[in-house]
CSV table of C-alpha atoms and ligand atoms in Angstrom, one decimal:
chain,number,residue,atom,x,y,z
A,84,UNK,CA,3.1,-22.4,18.4
A,85,UNK,CA,-0.6,-21.9,17.6
A,86,UNK,CA,-2.8,-22.8,14.6
A,87,UNK,CA,-4.5,-20.1,12.6
A,88,UNK,CA,-7.2,-20.2,10.0
A,89,UNK,CA,-6.3,-18.6,6.7
A,90,UNK,CA,-7.0,-18.2,3.0
A,91,UNK,CA,-4.2,-19.3,0.7
A,92,UNK,CA,-3.4,-19.7,-3.0
A,93,UNK,CA,-1.9,-23.1,-3.8
A,94,UNK,CA,-0.5,-21.9,-7.2
A,95,UNK,CA,-0.5,-19.0,-9.6
A,96,UNK,CA,-3.7,-20.4,-11.2
A,97,UNK,CA,-5.7,-21.6,-8.3
A,98,UNK,CA,-8.3,-19.4,-6.5
A,99,UNK,CA,-7.7,-18.6,-2.8
A,100,UNK,CA,-9.2,-21.2,-0.6
A,101,UNK,CA,-9.4,-22.1,3.2
A,102,UNK,CA,-6.1,-23.2,4.6
A,103,UNK,CA,-4.5,-23.7,8.0
A,104,UNK,CA,-1.1,-22.2,9.1
A,105,UNK,CA,1.1,-22.4,12.2
A,106,UNK,CA,2.0,-19.2,14.0
A,107,UNK,CA,5.2,-19.2,16.2
A,108,UNK,CA,5.0,-19.2,20.0
A,109,UNK,CA,5.1,-15.7,21.4
A,110,UNK,CA,8.8,-14.8,22.0
A,111,UNK,CA,10.1,-12.3,24.5
A,112,UNK,CA,9.9,-9.4,21.9
A,113,UNK,CA,6.7,-10.6,20.2
A,114,UNK,CA,3.2,-9.3,20.0
A,115,UNK,CA,0.3,-11.7,19.2
A,116,UNK,CA,-2.6,-10.1,17.3
A,117,UNK,CA,-6.0,-11.4,16.7
A,118,UNK,CA,-6.7,-10.0,13.2
A,119,UNK,CA,-9.9,-8.1,12.8
A,120,UNK,CA,-9.5,-6.8,9.3
A,121,UNK,CA,-7.2,-7.1,6.4
A,122,UNK,CA,-7.1,-4.9,3.3
A,123,UNK,CA,-6.7,-6.2,-0.3
A,124,UNK,CA,-3.9,-4.5,-2.1
A,125,UNK,CA,-3.3,-4.9,-5.8
A,126,UNK,CA,0.2,-6.3,-4.8
A,127,UNK,CA,-1.7,-9.3,-3.3
A,128,UNK,CA,-3.1,-10.0,-6.7
A,129,UNK,CA,0.2,-9.5,-8.6
A,130,UNK,CA,1.9,-12.0,-6.2
A,131,UNK,CA,-0.9,-14.6,-6.0
A,132,UNK,CA,-0.8,-14.8,-9.8
A,133,UNK,CA,3.0,-14.7,-9.9
A,134,UNK,CA,3.1,-11.6,-12.0
A,135,UNK,CA,6.4,-10.5,-10.6
A,136,UNK,CA,7.9,-14.0,-11.1
A,137,UNK,CA,9.0,-14.5,-7.4
A,138,UNK,CA,6.0,-16.2,-5.9
A,139,UNK,CA,6.2,-19.0,-3.2
A,140,UNK,CA,3.3,-21.3,-2.5
A,141,UNK,CA,1.2,-21.9,-0.6
A,142,UNK,CA,0.8,-18.2,-0.2
A,143,UNK,CA,-1.4,-16.4,2.4
A,144,UNK,CA,-1.4,-12.8,1.2
A,145,UNK,CA,-2.3,-9.7,3.1
A,146,UNK,CA,-0.2,-6.8,4.4
A,147,UNK,CA,-2.9,-4.3,5.6
A,148,UNK,CA,-3.5,-5.9,9.0
A,149,UNK,CA,-5.3,-4.5,12.0
A,150,UNK,CA,-6.5,-6.2,15.1
A,151,UNK,CA,-6.3,-6.6,18.9
A,152,UNK,CA,-3.3,-7.7,20.9
A,153,UNK,CA,-4.0,-11.0,22.6
A,154,UNK,CA,-0.6,-11.7,24.2
A,155,UNK,CA,2.8,-10.1,24.5
A,156,UNK,CA,6.3,-11.4,25.3
A,157,UNK,CA,8.2,-10.6,28.6
A,158,UNK,CA,10.3,-7.8,27.0
A,159,UNK,CA,7.5,-6.0,25.1
A,160,UNK,CA,7.1,-2.4,26.4
A,161,UNK,CA,4.7,-0.7,24.0
A,162,UNK,CA,1.8,-3.1,23.8
A,163,UNK,CA,-0.5,-5.0,26.2
A,164,UNK,CA,-3.4,-7.3,25.6
A,165,UNK,CA,-6.5,-5.5,24.4
A,166,UNK,CA,-4.5,-2.8,22.6
A,167,UNK,CA,-5.1,-2.0,18.9
A,168,UNK,CA,-2.2,-2.9,16.6
A,169,UNK,CA,-1.3,-2.9,13.0
A,170,UNK,CA,1.1,-4.7,10.7
A,171,UNK,CA,2.1,-3.6,7.2
A,172,UNK,CA,4.3,-5.0,4.5
A,173,UNK,CA,7.3,-5.9,6.7
A,174,UNK,CA,7.7,-8.1,9.8
A,175,UNK,CA,11.5,-7.9,10.3
A,176,UNK,CA,14.8,-6.6,8.9
A,177,UNK,CA,18.5,-6.9,9.8
A,178,UNK,CA,18.3,-3.7,11.9
A,179,UNK,CA,22.0,-3.0,11.5
A,180,UNK,CA,22.7,-2.1,7.9
A,181,UNK,CA,22.9,1.6,6.7
A,182,UNK,CA,19.3,1.5,5.4
A,183,UNK,CA,17.9,0.0,8.6
A,184,UNK,CA,19.9,2.6,10.7
A,185,UNK,CA,18.3,5.3,8.6
A,186,UNK,CA,14.8,3.9,9.4
A,187,UNK,CA,14.4,2.7,5.8
A,188,UNK,CA,13.9,-1.0,6.6
A,189,UNK,CA,12.2,-1.5,3.3
A,190,UNK,CA,15.6,-1.2,1.7
A,191,UNK,CA,17.4,-3.4,4.2
A,192,UNK,CA,20.6,-4.5,2.5
A,193,UNK,CA,20.1,-8.1,3.7
A,194,UNK,CA,16.6,-8.0,2.4
A,195,UNK,CA,13.8,-7.4,4.9
A,196,UNK,CA,11.3,-10.1,5.9
A,197,UNK,CA,8.1,-9.2,4.0
A,198,UNK,CA,4.8,-10.1,5.7
A,199,UNK,CA,4.1,-12.8,3.1
A,200,UNK,CA,5.7,-14.4,0.0
A,201,UNK,CA,9.0,-14.2,1.9
A,202,UNK,CA,10.9,-15.7,4.8
A,203,UNK,CA,11.8,-14.6,8.2
A,204,UNK,CA,15.4,-13.3,8.6
A,205,UNK,CA,16.6,-16.9,9.1
A,206,UNK,CA,15.8,-17.2,5.3
A,207,UNK,CA,14.1,-20.5,6.0
A,208,UNK,CA,10.8,-20.0,7.8
A,209,UNK,CA,8.1,-18.8,5.3
A,210,UNK,CA,6.0,-15.8,6.3
A,211,UNK,CA,2.2,-15.8,5.9
A,212,UNK,CA,0.2,-12.6,5.7
A,213,UNK,CA,-3.0,-11.2,7.0
A,214,UNK,CA,-5.7,-13.2,5.3
A,215,UNK,CA,-5.7,-15.2,8.5
A,216,UNK,CA,-7.1,-15.2,12.1
A,217,UNK,CA,-3.9,-14.2,13.9
A,218,UNK,CA,-0.3,-13.2,13.6
A,219,UNK,CA,2.8,-13.0,15.8
A,220,UNK,CA,5.1,-10.1,15.0
A,221,UNK,CA,8.2,-8.6,16.7
A,222,UNK,CA,7.2,-5.4,18.6
A,223,UNK,CA,9.7,-3.4,16.5
A,224,UNK,CA,7.5,-4.1,13.4
A,225,UNK,CA,4.1,-3.6,15.1
A,226,UNK,CA,2.3,-0.3,14.7
A,227,UNK,CA,0.0,1.6,17.0
A,228,UNK,CA,-3.5,2.3,15.6
A,229,UNK,CA,-5.5,5.1,17.2
A,230,UNK,CA,-9.0,4.2,18.6
A,231,UNK,CA,-10.2,7.4,17.1
A,232,UNK,CA,-10.1,5.8,13.6
A,233,UNK,CA,-12.7,3.3,12.3
A,234,UNK,CA,-10.7,0.1,12.6
A,235,UNK,CA,-11.8,-1.6,9.3
A,236,UNK,CA,-11.2,1.6,7.3
A,237,UNK,CA,-7.8,2.1,9.0
A,238,UNK,CA,-6.5,-1.2,7.7
A,239,UNK,CA,-5.5,0.1,4.2
A,240,UNK,CA,-3.3,2.8,5.8
A,241,UNK,CA,-0.8,0.0,6.5
A,242,UNK,CA,0.1,-0.2,2.8
A,243,UNK,CA,-1.9,2.2,0.6
A,244,UNK,CA,-1.5,4.9,3.3
A,245,UNK,CA,2.2,4.7,3.9
A,246,UNK,CA,3.0,4.1,0.2
A,247,UNK,CA,1.4,7.4,-0.8
A,248,UNK,CA,2.4,9.4,2.4
A,249,UNK,CA,6.1,8.6,2.0
A,250,UNK,CA,6.7,10.2,-1.4
A,251,UNK,CA,4.5,13.2,-0.6
A,252,UNK,CA,6.8,13.8,2.4
A,253,UNK,CA,10.0,13.0,0.5
A,254,UNK,CA,9.1,15.7,-2.1
A,255,UNK,CA,8.1,18.1,0.7
A,256,UNK,CA,4.5,18.6,-0.4
A,257,UNK,CA,3.1,21.8,1.0
A,258,UNK,CA,0.3,24.3,0.7
A,259,UNK,CA,-0.3,25.3,-2.9
A,260,UNK,CA,1.8,22.6,-4.6
A,261,UNK,CA,0.2,21.2,-7.7
A,262,UNK,CA,0.0,17.5,-7.3
A,263,UNK,CA,-1.3,15.1,-9.9
A,264,UNK,CA,-2.5,11.6,-8.8
A,265,UNK,CA,-2.7,9.0,-11.6
A,266,UNK,CA,-5.1,6.1,-11.1
A,267,UNK,CA,-8.0,6.2,-8.7
A,268,UNK,CA,-7.8,2.9,-6.9
A,269,UNK,CA,-6.6,1.9,-3.4
A,270,UNK,CA,-3.3,3.9,-3.5
A,271,UNK,CA,-4.7,6.7,-5.6
A,272,UNK,CA,-7.6,7.6,-3.3
A,273,UNK,CA,-5.2,7.7,-0.3
A,274,UNK,CA,-2.8,9.9,-2.3
A,275,UNK,CA,-5.7,12.3,-3.0
A,276,UNK,CA,-6.8,12.5,0.7
A,277,UNK,CA,-3.2,12.9,2.0
A,278,UNK,CA,-2.0,15.4,-0.5
A,279,UNK,CA,-5.2,17.5,0.1
A,280,UNK,CA,-4.6,17.3,3.8
A,281,UNK,CA,-1.1,18.6,3.3
A,282,UNK,CA,-2.6,21.6,1.5
A,283,UNK,CA,-1.8,20.7,-2.1
A,284,UNK,CA,-3.9,21.6,-5.1
A,285,UNK,CA,-4.8,18.1,-6.3
A,286,UNK,CA,-5.7,16.9,-9.8
A,287,UNK,CA,-7.0,13.4,-10.3
A,288,UNK,CA,-5.8,11.9,-13.6
A,289,UNK,CA,-8.0,8.9,-14.4
A,290,UNK,CA,-9.2,6.6,-17.2
A,291,UNK,CA,-12.6,6.4,-15.5
A,292,UNK,CA,-15.0,9.3,-16.1
A,293,UNK,CA,-17.4,7.6,-13.7
A,294,UNK,CA,-15.0,8.3,-10.8
A,295,UNK,CA,-15.1,12.1,-11.2
A,296,UNK,CA,-17.6,12.9,-8.5
A,297,UNK,CA,-15.9,10.5,-6.1
A,298,UNK,CA,-12.5,12.1,-6.8
A,299,UNK,CA,-13.9,15.5,-5.9
A,300,UNK,CA,-15.5,14.1,-2.7
A,301,UNK,CA,-12.1,12.6,-1.7
A,302,UNK,CA,-10.6,16.0,-1.9
A,303,UNK,CA,-9.4,16.4,-5.5
A,304,UNK,CA,-9.8,20.0,-6.8
A,305,UNK,CA,-9.7,19.0,-10.4
A,306,UNK,CA,-10.3,15.9,-12.5
A,307,UNK,CA,-8.8,15.1,-15.9
A,308,UNK,CA,-9.5,12.2,-18.2
A,309,UNK,CA,-6.3,10.5,-19.4
A,310,UNK,CA,-8.1,8.7,-22.3
A,311,UNK,CA,-8.6,12.2,-23.8
A,312,UNK,CA,-5.5,13.5,-25.6
A,313,UNK,CA,-6.5,17.1,-24.9
A,314,UNK,CA,-5.7,16.6,-21.2
A,315,UNK,CA,-2.0,16.2,-22.1
A,316,UNK,CA,-2.0,19.5,-24.0
A,317,UNK,CA,-4.0,21.4,-21.4
A,318,UNK,CA,-2.0,20.3,-18.4
A,319,UNK,CA,1.5,20.4,-20.1
A,320,UNK,CA,4.1,21.7,-17.7
A,321,UNK,CA,1.6,22.0,-14.9
A,322,UNK,CA,2.6,19.7,-12.0
A,323,UNK,CA,5.2,20.0,-9.2
A,324,UNK,CA,4.7,16.3,-8.4
A,325,UNK,CA,2.9,13.4,-10.0
A,326,UNK,CA,2.1,10.3,-8.0
A,327,UNK,CA,1.6,7.4,-10.5
A,328,UNK,CA,-0.3,4.4,-9.0
A,329,UNK,CA,-1.3,2.6,-12.2
A,330,UNK,CA,-1.0,-1.2,-11.9
A,331,UNK,CA,-0.8,-2.0,-15.6
A,332,UNK,CA,1.8,-1.0,-18.3
A,333,UNK,CA,1.3,2.6,-19.6
A,334,UNK,CA,3.3,5.3,-21.3
A,335,UNK,CA,5.3,7.3,-18.7
A,336,UNK,CA,6.6,9.7,-21.3
A,337,UNK,CA,3.1,11.3,-21.7
A,338,UNK,CA,2.9,12.0,-18.0
A,339,UNK,CA,6.4,13.4,-17.8
A,340,UNK,CA,5.2,16.1,-20.2
A,341,UNK,CA,2.8,17.3,-17.5
A,342,UNK,CA,5.6,18.2,-15.1
A,343,UNK,CA,7.0,21.7,-14.7
A,344,UNK,CA,10.7,22.3,-15.0
A,345,UNK,CA,12.5,20.1,-12.4
A,346,UNK,CA,9.2,18.5,-11.4
A,347,UNK,CA,9.2,14.9,-10.2
A,348,UNK,CA,7.1,11.9,-11.1
A,349,UNK,CA,7.1,9.1,-8.6
A,350,UNK,CA,6.2,5.6,-9.7
A,351,UNK,CA,4.3,3.5,-7.2
A,352,UNK,CA,2.5,1.0,-9.4
A,353,UNK,CA,4.5,-2.1,-10.4
A,354,UNK,CA,3.3,-3.2,-13.8
A,355,UNK,CA,4.6,-6.7,-14.7
A,356,UNK,CA,6.3,-5.5,-17.9
A,357,UNK,CA,8.9,-2.6,-18.3
A,358,UNK,CA,8.1,0.5,-20.3
A,359,UNK,CA,10.6,2.5,-22.4
A,360,UNK,CA,11.4,6.1,-21.3
A,361,UNK,CA,12.8,8.6,-23.9
A,362,UNK,CA,15.7,10.6,-22.7
A,363,UNK,CA,14.1,13.7,-24.2
A,364,UNK,CA,11.1,13.4,-21.9
A,365,UNK,CA,13.5,14.1,-19.0
A,366,UNK,CA,16.2,16.3,-20.6
A,367,UNK,CA,13.8,19.0,-21.6
A,368,UNK,CA,13.1,20.6,-18.2
A,369,UNK,CA,15.5,18.5,-16.2
A,370,UNK,CA,12.7,16.4,-14.9
A,371,UNK,CA,12.9,13.6,-12.3
A,372,UNK,CA,11.5,10.2,-12.8
A,373,UNK,CA,11.7,8.1,-9.6
A,374,UNK,CA,10.0,5.5,-7.5
A,375,UNK,CA,9.1,4.8,-3.9
A,376,UNK,CA,8.5,1.6,-1.9
A,377,UNK,CA,6.1,1.7,1.1
A,378,UNK,CA,7.9,3.5,3.9
A,379,UNK,CA,10.0,2.7,7.0
A,380,UNK,CA,8.4,1.7,10.3
A,381,UNK,CA,9.0,5.0,12.0
A,382,UNK,CA,7.4,6.9,9.0
A,383,UNK,CA,4.5,4.4,9.0
A,384,UNK,CA,3.8,5.3,12.6
A,385,UNK,CA,4.1,9.0,11.7
A,386,UNK,CA,1.5,8.5,8.9
A,387,UNK,CA,-0.9,6.7,11.2
A,388,UNK,CA,-0.6,9.5,13.7
A,389,UNK,CA,-1.1,12.1,10.9
A,390,UNK,CA,-4.2,10.2,9.8
A,391,UNK,CA,-5.6,10.1,13.4
A,392,UNK,CA,-5.0,13.9,13.7
A,393,UNK,CA,-6.7,14.7,10.4
A,394,UNK,CA,-9.4,12.0,10.6
A,395,UNK,CA,-8.2,10.2,7.5
A,396,UNK,CA,-9.1,6.6,6.7
A,397,UNK,CA,-9.7,4.7,3.6
A,398,UNK,CA,-13.1,4.5,1.7
A,399,UNK,CA,-13.7,0.8,1.9
A,400,UNK,CA,-16.0,-2.0,0.8
A,401,UNK,CA,-16.1,-4.5,3.7
A,402,UNK,CA,-16.5,-8.1,2.5
A,403,UNK,CA,-16.5,-11.6,3.9
A,404,UNK,CA,-13.4,-13.5,3.2
A,405,UNK,CA,-15.3,-16.0,1.0
A,406,UNK,CA,-15.7,-13.1,-1.6
A,407,UNK,CA,-11.9,-12.6,-2.0
A,408,UNK,CA,-11.7,-14.2,-5.4
A,409,UNK,CA,-14.6,-12.1,-6.7
A,410,UNK,CA,-12.9,-8.9,-5.3
A,411,UNK,CA,-9.7,-9.8,-7.2
A,412,UNK,CA,-11.8,-10.0,-10.4
A,413,UNK,CA,-13.4,-6.6,-9.7
A,414,UNK,CA,-10.0,-5.0,-8.9
A,415,UNK,CA,-8.8,-6.1,-12.4
A,416,UNK,CA,-11.8,-4.3,-13.9
A,417,UNK,CA,-10.9,-1.0,-12.1
A,418,UNK,CA,-14.0,-1.6,-10.0
A,419,UNK,CA,-12.7,-0.8,-6.5
A,420,UNK,CA,-14.4,1.9,-4.5
A,421,UNK,CA,-11.7,2.3,-3.2
A,422,UNK,CA,-10.3,-0.6,-1.1
A,423,UNK,CA,-11.7,-4.0,-0.4
A,424,UNK,CA,-11.2,-5.0,3.3
A,425,UNK,CA,-11.8,-8.6,4.5
A,426,UNK,CA,-13.8,-9.0,7.7
A,427,UNK,CA,-11.8,-11.7,9.4
A,428,UNK,CA,-14.5,-12.8,11.8
A,429,UNK,CA,-16.1,-14.4,8.7
A,430,UNK,CA,-13.1,-16.8,8.4
B,648,NAP,P1,-6.0,-0.7,-7.7
B,648,NAP,O1,-6.8,-0.4,-6.5
B,648,NAP,O2,-6.3,-1.8,-8.5
B,648,NAP,O3,-5.9,0.7,-8.5
B,648,NAP,C1,-5.1,0.8,-9.7
B,648,NAP,C2,-5.8,1.9,-10.6
B,648,NAP,O4,-5.0,2.1,-11.7
B,648,NAP,C3,-7.1,1.6,-11.1
B,648,NAP,O5,-8.2,1.8,-10.3
B,648,NAP,C4,-7.2,2.5,-12.4
B,648,NAP,O6,-7.6,3.8,-12.0
B,648,NAP,C5,-5.7,2.5,-12.8
B,648,NAP,N1,-5.5,1.5,-13.9
B,648,NAP,C6,-5.6,0.2,-13.8
B,648,NAP,N2,-5.3,-0.4,-15.0
B,648,NAP,C7,-5.0,0.6,-15.8
B,648,NAP,C8,-4.6,0.7,-17.2
B,648,NAP,N3,-4.5,-0.4,-18.0
B,648,NAP,N4,-4.4,1.9,-17.7
B,648,NAP,C9,-4.5,3.1,-17.0
B,648,NAP,N5,-4.9,3.1,-15.7
B,648,NAP,C10,-5.2,1.9,-15.1
B,648,NAP,O7,-4.5,-0.9,-7.2
B,648,NAP,P2,-3.7,-0.4,-5.9
B,648,NAP,O8,-3.8,-1.4,-4.8
B,648,NAP,O9,-3.9,1.0,-5.7
B,648,NAP,O10,-2.1,-0.7,-6.4
B,648,NAP,C11,-1.7,0.1,-7.6
B,648,NAP,C12,-0.3,-0.4,-7.9
B,648,NAP,O11,0.6,0.0,-6.9
B,648,NAP,C13,-0.1,-1.9,-8.1
B,648,NAP,O12,0.8,-2.2,-9.1
B,648,NAP,C14,0.5,-2.4,-6.7
B,648,NAP,O13,1.2,-3.5,-6.8
B,648,NAP,C15,1.4,-1.2,-6.5
B,648,NAP,N6,1.8,-1.0,-5.1
B,648,NAP,C16,3.1,-0.5,-4.9
B,648,NAP,C17,3.5,-0.2,-3.6
B,648,NAP,C18,4.8,0.4,-3.5
B,648,NAP,O14,5.4,0.4,-2.3
B,648,NAP,N7,5.4,1.1,-4.5
B,648,NAP,C19,2.7,-0.5,-2.6
B,648,NAP,C20,1.4,-1.0,-2.8
B,648,NAP,C21,1.0,-1.2,-4.1
B,648,NAP,P3,-8.6,4.7,-12.9
B,648,NAP,O15,-9.9,3.9,-13.0
B,648,NAP,O16,-8.7,6.0,-12.1
B,648,NAP,O17,-7.9,4.9,-14.2
B,649,ZN,ZN1,0.2,-3.2,-0.7
B,650,ZN,ZN1,19.1,-4.0,7.2
């Protein structure tokens, strides 16, 4: 067992503050990582503030973790001290259920062990996330990060990267496909980069006119303002695939009108309240409304390798951990350009 410095929320209404946690002793299959950087995902904010109604306190958020390996257990084969390593949203699963056998650990039938606001598979030991100085994780849930990538900017790949890569792959995005990305934040900007790298013709659908130039720099071929009703007339029936990353309640029906016949809209954002969907929005054109949750461990490694090959990382604002509460405030004002990353040496 070792002690680690951390930042934690004591309740849904308290700001994040310094805290100390215990990390388990390095077991035979474990990798111990000194955390260098941790991204701030909007899911951290939803959970810190108990917006999904399932929060456990004290909570140490953070599931976009990168750092250096400091120790490994006797049976670890893929990592040695000094290696770069990453940890995403999951730290364990049952490994035997049909979902786990299909490399879809995020849908483990026993419920996977999330990196924080969760328990280990013993269902007793709380898990604490990456806003901390170190972590101990089973090798099977530890990712390899290429030294070719800027380490701080690679951190958000562990959630924002895989969450957008997975549906693009599931819907077989290829050259020339018309992909709409809704919401230009952490997830949205990764969706633009990844879809463009797969050869898609990408349109950014945003409420923020001020982000147009950035959207084009990120790789979007077109930009459309969703606060303008004309957008929904001009682009009606246009898209093969829409990736919706909006974190707040909004009208899905309007966006379904932008899909071609049999086109698909994938919900990634998790607004706290449900939104009604009219049957007619799906029936006319046999449209598909679906969702996606991060990606399995094997696919996360595939995404990291894809990003290393294409030189893709996140556009980040690196901040000291003491500014985390301010960063949450800015995230709520859609003022993220385009992912905050905590520099853990400031802890
Ligand atoms: P973020 O950086 O805060 O970006 C969200 C973007 O959504 C904003 O930048 C804004 O883009 C748009 N937006 C926000 N409020 C809006 C509103 N009221 N109406 C219209 N557009 C609005 O958040 P993120 O980290 O990308 O996360 C986005 C969502 O995905 C969150 O709900 C998060 O919990 C969820 N998430 C899901 C998964 C998964 O596996 N499914 C994984 C990670 C995160 P514009 O300024 O361009 O309009
Ligand atoms: Zn996340
Ligand atoms: Zn399982």
